[in-house]
Every structure is written in C-alpha cells, then in structure tokens.
PDB file of C-alpha atoms in Angstrom:
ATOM      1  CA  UNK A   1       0.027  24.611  13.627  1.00 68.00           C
ATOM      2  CA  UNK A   2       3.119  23.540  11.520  1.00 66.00           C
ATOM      3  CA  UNK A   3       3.096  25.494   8.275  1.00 90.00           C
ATOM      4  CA  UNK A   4       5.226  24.260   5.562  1.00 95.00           C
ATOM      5  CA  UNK A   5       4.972  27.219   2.687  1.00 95.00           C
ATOM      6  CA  UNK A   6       6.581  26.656  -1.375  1.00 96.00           C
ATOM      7  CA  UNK A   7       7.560  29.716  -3.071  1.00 91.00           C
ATOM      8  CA  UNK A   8       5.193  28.907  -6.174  1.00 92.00           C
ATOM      9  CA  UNK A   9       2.297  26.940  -6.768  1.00 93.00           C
ATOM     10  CA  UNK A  10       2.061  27.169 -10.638  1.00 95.00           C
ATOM     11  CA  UNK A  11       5.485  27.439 -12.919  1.00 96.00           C
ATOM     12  CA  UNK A  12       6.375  27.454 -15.711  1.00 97.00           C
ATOM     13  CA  UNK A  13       9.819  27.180 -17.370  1.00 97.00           C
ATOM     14  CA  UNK A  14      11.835  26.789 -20.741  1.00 97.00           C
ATOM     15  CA  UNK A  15      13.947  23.057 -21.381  1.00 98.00           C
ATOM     16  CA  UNK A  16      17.840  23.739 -20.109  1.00 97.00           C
ATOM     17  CA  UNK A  17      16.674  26.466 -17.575  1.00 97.00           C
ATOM     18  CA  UNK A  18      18.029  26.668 -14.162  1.00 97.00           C
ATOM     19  CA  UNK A  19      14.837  25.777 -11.950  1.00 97.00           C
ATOM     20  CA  UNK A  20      14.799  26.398  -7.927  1.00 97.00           C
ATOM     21  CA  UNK A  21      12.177  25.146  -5.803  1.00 97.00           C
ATOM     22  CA  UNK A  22      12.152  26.847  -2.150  1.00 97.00           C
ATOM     23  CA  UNK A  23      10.467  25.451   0.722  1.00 97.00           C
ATOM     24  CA  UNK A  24      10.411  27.359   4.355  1.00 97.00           C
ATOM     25  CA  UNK A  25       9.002  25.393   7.133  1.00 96.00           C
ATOM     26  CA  UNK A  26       8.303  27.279  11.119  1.00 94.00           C
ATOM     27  CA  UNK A  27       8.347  24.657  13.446  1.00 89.00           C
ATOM     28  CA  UNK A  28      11.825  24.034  13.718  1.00 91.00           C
ATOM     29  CA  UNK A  29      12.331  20.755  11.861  1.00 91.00           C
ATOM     30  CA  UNK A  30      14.712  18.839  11.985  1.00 90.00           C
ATOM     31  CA  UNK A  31      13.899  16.718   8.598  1.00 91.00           C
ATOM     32  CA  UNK A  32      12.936  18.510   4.931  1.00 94.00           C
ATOM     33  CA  UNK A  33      12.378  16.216   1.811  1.00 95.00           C
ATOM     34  CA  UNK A  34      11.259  16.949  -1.416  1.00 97.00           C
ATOM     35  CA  UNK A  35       9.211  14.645  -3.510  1.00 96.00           C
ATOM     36  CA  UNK A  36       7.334  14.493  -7.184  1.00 96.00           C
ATOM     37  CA  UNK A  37       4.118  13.619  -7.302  1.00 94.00           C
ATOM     38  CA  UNK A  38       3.006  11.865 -10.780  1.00 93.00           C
ATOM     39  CA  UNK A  39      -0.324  10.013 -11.855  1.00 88.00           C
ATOM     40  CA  UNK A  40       0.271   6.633 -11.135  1.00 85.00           C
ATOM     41  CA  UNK A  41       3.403   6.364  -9.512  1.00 89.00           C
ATOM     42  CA  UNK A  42       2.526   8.200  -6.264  1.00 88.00           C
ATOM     43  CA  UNK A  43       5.089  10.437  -4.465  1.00 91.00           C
ATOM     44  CA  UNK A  44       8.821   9.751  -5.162  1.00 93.00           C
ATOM     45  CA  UNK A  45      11.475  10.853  -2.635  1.00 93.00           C
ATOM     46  CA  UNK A  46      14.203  13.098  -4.422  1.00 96.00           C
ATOM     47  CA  UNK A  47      15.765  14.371  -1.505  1.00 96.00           C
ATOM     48  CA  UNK A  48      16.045  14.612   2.179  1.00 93.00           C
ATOM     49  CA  UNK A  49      18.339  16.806   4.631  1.00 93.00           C
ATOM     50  CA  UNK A  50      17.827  15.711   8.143  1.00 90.00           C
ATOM     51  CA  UNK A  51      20.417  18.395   9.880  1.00 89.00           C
ATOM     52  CA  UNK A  52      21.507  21.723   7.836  1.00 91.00           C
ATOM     53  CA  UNK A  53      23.838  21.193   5.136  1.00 88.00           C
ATOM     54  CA  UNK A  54      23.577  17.676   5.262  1.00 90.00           C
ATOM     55  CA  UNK A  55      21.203  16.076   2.692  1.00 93.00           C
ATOM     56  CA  UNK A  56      20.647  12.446   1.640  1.00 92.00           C
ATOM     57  CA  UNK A  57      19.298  11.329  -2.249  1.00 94.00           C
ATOM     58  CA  UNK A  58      15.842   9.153  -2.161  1.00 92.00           C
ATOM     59  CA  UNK A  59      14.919   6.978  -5.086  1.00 91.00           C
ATOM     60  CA  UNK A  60      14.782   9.948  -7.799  1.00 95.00           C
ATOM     61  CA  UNK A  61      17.953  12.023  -7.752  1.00 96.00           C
ATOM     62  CA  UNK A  62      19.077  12.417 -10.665  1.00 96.00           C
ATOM     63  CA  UNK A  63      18.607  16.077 -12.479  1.00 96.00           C
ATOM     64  CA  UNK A  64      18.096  17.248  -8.892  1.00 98.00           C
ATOM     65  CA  UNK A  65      20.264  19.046  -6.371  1.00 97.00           C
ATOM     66  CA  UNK A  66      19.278  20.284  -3.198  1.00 97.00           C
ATOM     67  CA  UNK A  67      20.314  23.011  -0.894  1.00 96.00           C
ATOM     68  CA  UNK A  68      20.156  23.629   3.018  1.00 96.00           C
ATOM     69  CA  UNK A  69      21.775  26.504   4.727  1.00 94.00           C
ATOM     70  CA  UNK A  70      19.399  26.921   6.795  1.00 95.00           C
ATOM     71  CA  UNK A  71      17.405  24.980   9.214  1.00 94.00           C
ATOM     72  CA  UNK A  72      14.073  26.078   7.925  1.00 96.00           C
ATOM     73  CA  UNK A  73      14.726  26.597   4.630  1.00 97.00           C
ATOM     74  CA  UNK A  74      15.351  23.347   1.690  1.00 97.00           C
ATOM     75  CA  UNK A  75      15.487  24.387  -1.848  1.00 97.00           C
ATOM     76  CA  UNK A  76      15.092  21.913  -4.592  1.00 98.00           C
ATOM     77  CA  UNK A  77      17.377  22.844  -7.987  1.00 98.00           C
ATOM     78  CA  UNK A  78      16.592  21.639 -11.510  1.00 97.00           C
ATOM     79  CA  UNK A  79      20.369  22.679 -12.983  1.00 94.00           C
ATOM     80  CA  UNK A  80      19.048  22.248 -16.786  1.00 97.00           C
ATOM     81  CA  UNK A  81      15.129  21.354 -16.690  1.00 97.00           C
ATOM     82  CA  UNK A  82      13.766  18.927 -18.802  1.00 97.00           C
ATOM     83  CA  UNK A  83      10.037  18.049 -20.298  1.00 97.00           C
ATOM     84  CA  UNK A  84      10.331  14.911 -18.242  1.00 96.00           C
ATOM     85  CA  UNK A  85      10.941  16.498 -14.748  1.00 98.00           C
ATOM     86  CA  UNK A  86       6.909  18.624 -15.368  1.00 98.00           C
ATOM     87  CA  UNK A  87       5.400  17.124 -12.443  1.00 97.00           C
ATOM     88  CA  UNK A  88       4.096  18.388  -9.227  1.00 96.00           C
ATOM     89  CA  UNK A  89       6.657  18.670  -6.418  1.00 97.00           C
ATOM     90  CA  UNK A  90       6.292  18.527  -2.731  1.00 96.00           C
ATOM     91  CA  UNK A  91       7.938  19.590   0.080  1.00 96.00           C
ATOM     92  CA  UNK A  92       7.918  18.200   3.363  1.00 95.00           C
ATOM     93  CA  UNK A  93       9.198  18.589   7.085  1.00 93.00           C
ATOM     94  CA  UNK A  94       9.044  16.863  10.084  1.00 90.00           C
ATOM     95  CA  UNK A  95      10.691  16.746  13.772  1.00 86.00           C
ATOM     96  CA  UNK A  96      11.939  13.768  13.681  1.00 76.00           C
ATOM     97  CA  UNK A  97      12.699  10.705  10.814  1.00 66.00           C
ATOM     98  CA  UNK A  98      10.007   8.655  12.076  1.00 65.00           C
ATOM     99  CA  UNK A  99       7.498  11.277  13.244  1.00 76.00           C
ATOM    100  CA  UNK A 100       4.828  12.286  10.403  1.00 83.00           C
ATOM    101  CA  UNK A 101       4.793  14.690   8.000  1.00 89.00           C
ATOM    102  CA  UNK A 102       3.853  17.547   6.986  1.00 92.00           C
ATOM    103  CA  UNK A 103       3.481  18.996   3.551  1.00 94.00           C
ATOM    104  CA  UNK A 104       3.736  22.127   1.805  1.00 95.00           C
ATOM    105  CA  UNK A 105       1.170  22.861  -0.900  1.00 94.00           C
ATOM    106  CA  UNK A 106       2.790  21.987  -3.709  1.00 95.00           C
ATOM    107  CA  UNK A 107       3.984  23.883  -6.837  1.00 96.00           C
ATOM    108  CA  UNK A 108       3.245  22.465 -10.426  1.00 96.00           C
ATOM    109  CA  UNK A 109       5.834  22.696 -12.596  1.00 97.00           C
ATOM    110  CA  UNK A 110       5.705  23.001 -16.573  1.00 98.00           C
ATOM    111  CA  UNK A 111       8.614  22.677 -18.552  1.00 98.00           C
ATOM    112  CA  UNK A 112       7.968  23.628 -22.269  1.00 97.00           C
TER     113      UNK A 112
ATOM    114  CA  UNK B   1      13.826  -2.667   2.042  1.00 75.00           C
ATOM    115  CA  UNK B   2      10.146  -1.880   2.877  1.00 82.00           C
ATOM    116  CA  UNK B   3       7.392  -1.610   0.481  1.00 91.00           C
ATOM    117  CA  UNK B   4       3.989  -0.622   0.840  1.00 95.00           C
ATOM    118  CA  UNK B   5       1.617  -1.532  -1.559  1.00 96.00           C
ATOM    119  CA  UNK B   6      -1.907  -0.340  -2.089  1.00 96.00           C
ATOM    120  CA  UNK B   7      -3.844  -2.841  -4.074  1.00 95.00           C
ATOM    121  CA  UNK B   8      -6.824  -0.239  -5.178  1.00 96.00           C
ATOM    122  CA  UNK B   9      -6.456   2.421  -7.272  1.00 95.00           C
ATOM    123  CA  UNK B  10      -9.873   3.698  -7.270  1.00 97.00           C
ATOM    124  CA  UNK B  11     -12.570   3.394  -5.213  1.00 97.00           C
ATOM    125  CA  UNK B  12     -15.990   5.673  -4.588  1.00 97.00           C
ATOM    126  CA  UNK B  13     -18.712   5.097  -2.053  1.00 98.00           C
ATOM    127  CA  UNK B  14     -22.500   6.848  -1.270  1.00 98.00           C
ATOM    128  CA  UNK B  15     -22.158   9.349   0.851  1.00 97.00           C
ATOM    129  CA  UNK B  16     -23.219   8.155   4.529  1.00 97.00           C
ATOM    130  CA  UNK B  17     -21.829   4.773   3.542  1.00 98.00           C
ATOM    131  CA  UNK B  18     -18.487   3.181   5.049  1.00 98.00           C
ATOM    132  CA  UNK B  19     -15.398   2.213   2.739  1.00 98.00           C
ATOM    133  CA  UNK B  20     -12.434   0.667   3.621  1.00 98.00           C
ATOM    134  CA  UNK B  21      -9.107   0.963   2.205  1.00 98.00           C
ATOM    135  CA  UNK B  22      -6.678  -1.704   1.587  1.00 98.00           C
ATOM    136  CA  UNK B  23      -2.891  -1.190   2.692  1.00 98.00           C
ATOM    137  CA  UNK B  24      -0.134  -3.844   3.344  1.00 98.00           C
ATOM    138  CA  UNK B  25       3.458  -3.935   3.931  1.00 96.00           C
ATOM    139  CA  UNK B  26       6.515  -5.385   4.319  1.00 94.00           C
ATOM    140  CA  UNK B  27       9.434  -4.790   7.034  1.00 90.00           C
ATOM    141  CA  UNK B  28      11.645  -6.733   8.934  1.00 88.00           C
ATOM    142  CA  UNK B  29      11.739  -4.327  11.629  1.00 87.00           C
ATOM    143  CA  UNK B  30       9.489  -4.882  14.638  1.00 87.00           C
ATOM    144  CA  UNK B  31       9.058  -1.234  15.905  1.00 88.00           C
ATOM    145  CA  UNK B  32       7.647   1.000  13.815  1.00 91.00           C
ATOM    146  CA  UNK B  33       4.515   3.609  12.576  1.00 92.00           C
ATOM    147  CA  UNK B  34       2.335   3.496  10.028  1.00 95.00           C
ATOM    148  CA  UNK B  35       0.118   6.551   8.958  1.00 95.00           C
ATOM    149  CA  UNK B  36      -2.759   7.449   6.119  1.00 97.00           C
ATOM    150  CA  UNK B  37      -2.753  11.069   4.653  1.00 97.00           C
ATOM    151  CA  UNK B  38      -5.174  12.684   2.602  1.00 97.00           C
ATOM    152  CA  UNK B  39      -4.718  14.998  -0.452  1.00 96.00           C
ATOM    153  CA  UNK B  40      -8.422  16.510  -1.594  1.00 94.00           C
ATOM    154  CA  UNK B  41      -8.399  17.959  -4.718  1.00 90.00           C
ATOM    155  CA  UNK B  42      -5.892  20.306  -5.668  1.00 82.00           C
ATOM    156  CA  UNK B  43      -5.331  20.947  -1.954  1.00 84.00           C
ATOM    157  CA  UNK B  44      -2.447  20.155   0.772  1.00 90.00           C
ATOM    158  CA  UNK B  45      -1.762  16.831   1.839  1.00 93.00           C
ATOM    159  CA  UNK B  46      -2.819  16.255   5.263  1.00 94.00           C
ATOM    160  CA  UNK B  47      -2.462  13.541   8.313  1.00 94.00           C
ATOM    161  CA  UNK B  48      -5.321  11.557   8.990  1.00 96.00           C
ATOM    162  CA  UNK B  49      -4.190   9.214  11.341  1.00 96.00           C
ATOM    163  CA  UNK B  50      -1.453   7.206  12.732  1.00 94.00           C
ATOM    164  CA  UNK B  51      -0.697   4.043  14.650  1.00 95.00           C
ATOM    165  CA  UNK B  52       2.112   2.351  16.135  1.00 92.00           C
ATOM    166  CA  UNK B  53       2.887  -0.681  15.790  1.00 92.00           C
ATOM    167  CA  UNK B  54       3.818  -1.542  19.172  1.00 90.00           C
ATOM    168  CA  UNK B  55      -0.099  -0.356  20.479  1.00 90.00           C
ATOM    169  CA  UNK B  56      -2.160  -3.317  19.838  1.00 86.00           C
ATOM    170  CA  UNK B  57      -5.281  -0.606  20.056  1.00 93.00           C
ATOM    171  CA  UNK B  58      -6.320   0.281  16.696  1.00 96.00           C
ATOM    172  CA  UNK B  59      -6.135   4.275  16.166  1.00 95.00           C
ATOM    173  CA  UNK B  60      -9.379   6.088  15.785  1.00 95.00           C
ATOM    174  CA  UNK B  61     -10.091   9.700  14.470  1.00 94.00           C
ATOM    175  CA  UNK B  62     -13.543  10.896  14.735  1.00 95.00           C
ATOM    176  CA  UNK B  63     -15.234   9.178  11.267  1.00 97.00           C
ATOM    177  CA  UNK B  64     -11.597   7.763  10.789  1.00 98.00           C
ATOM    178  CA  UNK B  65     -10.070   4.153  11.937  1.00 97.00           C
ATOM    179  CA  UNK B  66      -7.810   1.817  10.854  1.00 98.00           C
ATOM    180  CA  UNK B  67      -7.940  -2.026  11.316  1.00 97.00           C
ATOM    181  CA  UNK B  68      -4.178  -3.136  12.127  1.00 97.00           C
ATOM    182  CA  UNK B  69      -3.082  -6.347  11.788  1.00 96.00           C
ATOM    183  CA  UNK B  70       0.606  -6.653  12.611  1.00 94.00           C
ATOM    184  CA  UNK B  71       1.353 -10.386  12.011  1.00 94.00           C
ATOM    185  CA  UNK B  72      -0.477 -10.128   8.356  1.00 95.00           C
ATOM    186  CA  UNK B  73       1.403  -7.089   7.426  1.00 96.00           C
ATOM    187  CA  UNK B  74      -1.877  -4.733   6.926  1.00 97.00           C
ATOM    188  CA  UNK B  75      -2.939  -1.420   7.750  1.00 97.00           C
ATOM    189  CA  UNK B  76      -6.526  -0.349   6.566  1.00 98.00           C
ATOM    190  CA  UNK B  77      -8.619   2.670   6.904  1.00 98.00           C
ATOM    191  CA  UNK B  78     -12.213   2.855   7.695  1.00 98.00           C
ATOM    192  CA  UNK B  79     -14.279   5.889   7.109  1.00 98.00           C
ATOM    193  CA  UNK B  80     -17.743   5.882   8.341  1.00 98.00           C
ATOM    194  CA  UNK B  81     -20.393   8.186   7.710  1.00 97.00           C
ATOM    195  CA  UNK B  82     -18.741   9.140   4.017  1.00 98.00           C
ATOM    196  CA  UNK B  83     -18.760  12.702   3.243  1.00 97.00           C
ATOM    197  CA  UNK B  84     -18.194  14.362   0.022  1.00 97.00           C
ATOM    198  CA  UNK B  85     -15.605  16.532   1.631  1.00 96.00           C
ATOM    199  CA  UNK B  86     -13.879  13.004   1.818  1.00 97.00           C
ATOM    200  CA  UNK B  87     -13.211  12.569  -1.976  1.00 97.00           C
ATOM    201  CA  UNK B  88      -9.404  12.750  -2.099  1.00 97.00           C
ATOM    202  CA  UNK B  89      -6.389  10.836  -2.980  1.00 96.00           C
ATOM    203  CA  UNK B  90      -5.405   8.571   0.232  1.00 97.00           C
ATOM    204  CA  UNK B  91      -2.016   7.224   0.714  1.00 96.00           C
ATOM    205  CA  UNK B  92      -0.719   4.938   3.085  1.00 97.00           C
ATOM    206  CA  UNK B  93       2.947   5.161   4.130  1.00 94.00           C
ATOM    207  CA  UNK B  94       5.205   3.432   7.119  1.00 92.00           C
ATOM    208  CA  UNK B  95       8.477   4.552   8.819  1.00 90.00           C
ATOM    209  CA  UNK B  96      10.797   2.115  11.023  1.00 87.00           C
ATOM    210  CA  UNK B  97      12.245   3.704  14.132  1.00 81.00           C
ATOM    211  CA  UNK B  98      15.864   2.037  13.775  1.00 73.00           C
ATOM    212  CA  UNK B  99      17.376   4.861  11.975  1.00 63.00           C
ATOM    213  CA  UNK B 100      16.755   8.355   9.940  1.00 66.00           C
ATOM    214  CA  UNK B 101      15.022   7.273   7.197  1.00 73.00           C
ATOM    215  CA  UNK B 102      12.340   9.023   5.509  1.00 81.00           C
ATOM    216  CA  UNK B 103       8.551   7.803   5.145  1.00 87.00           C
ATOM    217  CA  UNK B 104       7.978   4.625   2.714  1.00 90.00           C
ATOM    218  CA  UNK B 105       4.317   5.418   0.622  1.00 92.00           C
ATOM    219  CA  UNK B 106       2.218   3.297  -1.237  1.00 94.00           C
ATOM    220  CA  UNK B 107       1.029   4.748  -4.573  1.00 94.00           C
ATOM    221  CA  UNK B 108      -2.300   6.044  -3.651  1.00 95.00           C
ATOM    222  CA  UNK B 109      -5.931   4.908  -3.391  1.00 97.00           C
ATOM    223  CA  UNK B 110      -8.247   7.484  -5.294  1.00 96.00           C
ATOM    224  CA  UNK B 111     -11.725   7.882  -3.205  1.00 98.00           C
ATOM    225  CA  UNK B 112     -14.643   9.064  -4.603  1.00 98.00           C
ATOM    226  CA  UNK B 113     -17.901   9.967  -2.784  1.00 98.00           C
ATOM    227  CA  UNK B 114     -21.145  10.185  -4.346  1.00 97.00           C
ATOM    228  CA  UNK B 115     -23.758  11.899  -3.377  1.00 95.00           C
TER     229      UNK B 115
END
C-alpha cells in the first residue's frame, strides 16, 4: 500500500511566522503536490514537483514556496503566515501525472 | 483549460437506498481518465474508482459504478446498497494524458446517509 504521511495533523501558528509543511511519500513517486482544502471551494493546487528539485505553481501560489531535495520528500513553506492561509492542507503523490492519487492525511493549520 | 463542475453540493440518501452523483466536464483532449475519491469525516482521502475514457465499459467497484458518457461530457457515480460508512465528501476530478499536468477537481458533493 502507498502511504503518503504529513508531519502534523493539527497546528497552530502566530501571523508573520515561518510555517513548513513536510510530506514523505514510500512508493517512489514520481509526482508530489500540495493543495488547501476550504469549505466551498474544494481542493486548490498550490504546488506540484514532478522530478526532484523541479516544482511547478498550480492555481494558488502565492504566500507559498515549496521544496524538493528529495524524491520522497515535498515540503510546503508559509515564509510569513497569514490568518487567510488557516485552512487544511494536503499532500499528494502519484507515479505518474495522469495516474491517481494518493493523499496524505492532512494537517489543519491555525494561524492566530 | 478543463473544468469539472459538480452541480450538487449536498446530497443524503436512506441507507440501503442508491444515489447518484452528478459530475461533468470539459476538455478538448480525447484521451484521458476520470476518477471519484472519497474523504469520510475527518479521515484520508481515498480512490474510489476510475475510468478511462478510451474503455467504453463503465468502471465498477463492488457497491460503486459510474455511468460515463463521453460525448455529453459526464461522469457519475452510483452507489448501491448505501451505507452509513458512505457519508463523506465525494469529489470528482479528470487528468488528460498529453502532458504532466496535475489532476483537475470539481468542488465536492457532500453525501449524507441516513439511517
């Protein structure tokens, strides 16, 4: 079974803190994207990396920055959080760009 | 670009009933998959099924199967004998095959099943 693990599920963090998300995946995936989940609005891509150290902005990426130096490994960085980037975010990897997904659990951010 | 669109934000059923869930697109490509995933409550999103759009069979799961119609653009999911494990968020999403690009969602159909 693919397992696609987040560092945290809960956080919680101050406005204008440095923020990183990590995501570790053990299939040996080629793809990693990160998404926000919101009421409403459904999941957003931020970012994608389909090879290490190459990564790709979706529809969302600004506030965001993303990091790949490995091949299992994508971490998501918020470089001064804001109240507007609480959501829950959502990692995801998969072999290939059109093959499906699979998802992480999820960590639910707070920013206060 | 493509879009998916969900046109039901909320639906619930009895449990044993069927329910089907609406899904369209839009795409100029010809080759491509479509899938539905599930997210229960405050749990890991998960694949339920997935069809491509070259098979003209219509995917089945177990309870799970979709109705594809290629030339209208539509993708829905069937779930027969509803269970109450079933209540979760459902989201359709498509990918072409011409390049790298990542998975295209709609914005979610919210399932409820009743006991």
């Amino acid at each position: 079974d693919v397992k696609v693990t987040q560092s945290s599920r809960y956080l919680v963090k101050r406005t204008g803190e440095k923020v990183f998300l990590e995501c570790v995946q053990d299939m040996d995936h080629e793809n990693m994207f990160w998404y926000r989940q919101d009421p409403g609005l459904g999941l957003r891509l931020i970012y994608f990396s389909y090879d290490v150290k190459m990564k790709e902005k979706g529809d969302i990426p600004e506030g965001y920055s993303v990091s790949r130096e490995k091949k299992e490994r994508f971490s998501l960085i918020l470089e001064s959080a804001s109240t507007n980037q609480t959501s829950m975010y959502l990692c995801a990897s998969s072999l290939f760009g059109y093959y499906e997904q699979y998802f992480g659990p999820g960590t639910r951010l707070t920013v206060t | 670009a493509q879009t998916v669109t969900q046109s039901q934000p909320e639906m619930s059923v009895q449990e044993a009933e069927t329910v089907t869930l609406s899904c369209t697109y839009d795409t100029s490509e010809n080759n491509y998959y479509l899938f539905w995933y599930k997210q229960p409550p405050s749990r890991q999103m998960i694949l339920v099924i997935r069809q491509e759009a070259y098979k003209q069979q219509n995917a089945t799961e177990n309870r799970f199967s979709v109705n594809f119609q290629k030339a209208a653009k539509s993708f829905s999911l069937k779930i027969s004998d509803s269970q109450l494990g079933d209540t979760a968020m459902y989201f359709c999403a498509f990918v072409g095959v011409s390049g790298n690009t990542p998975l295209v969602f709609g914005k979610g159909t919210r399932l409820s099943v009743i006991a």
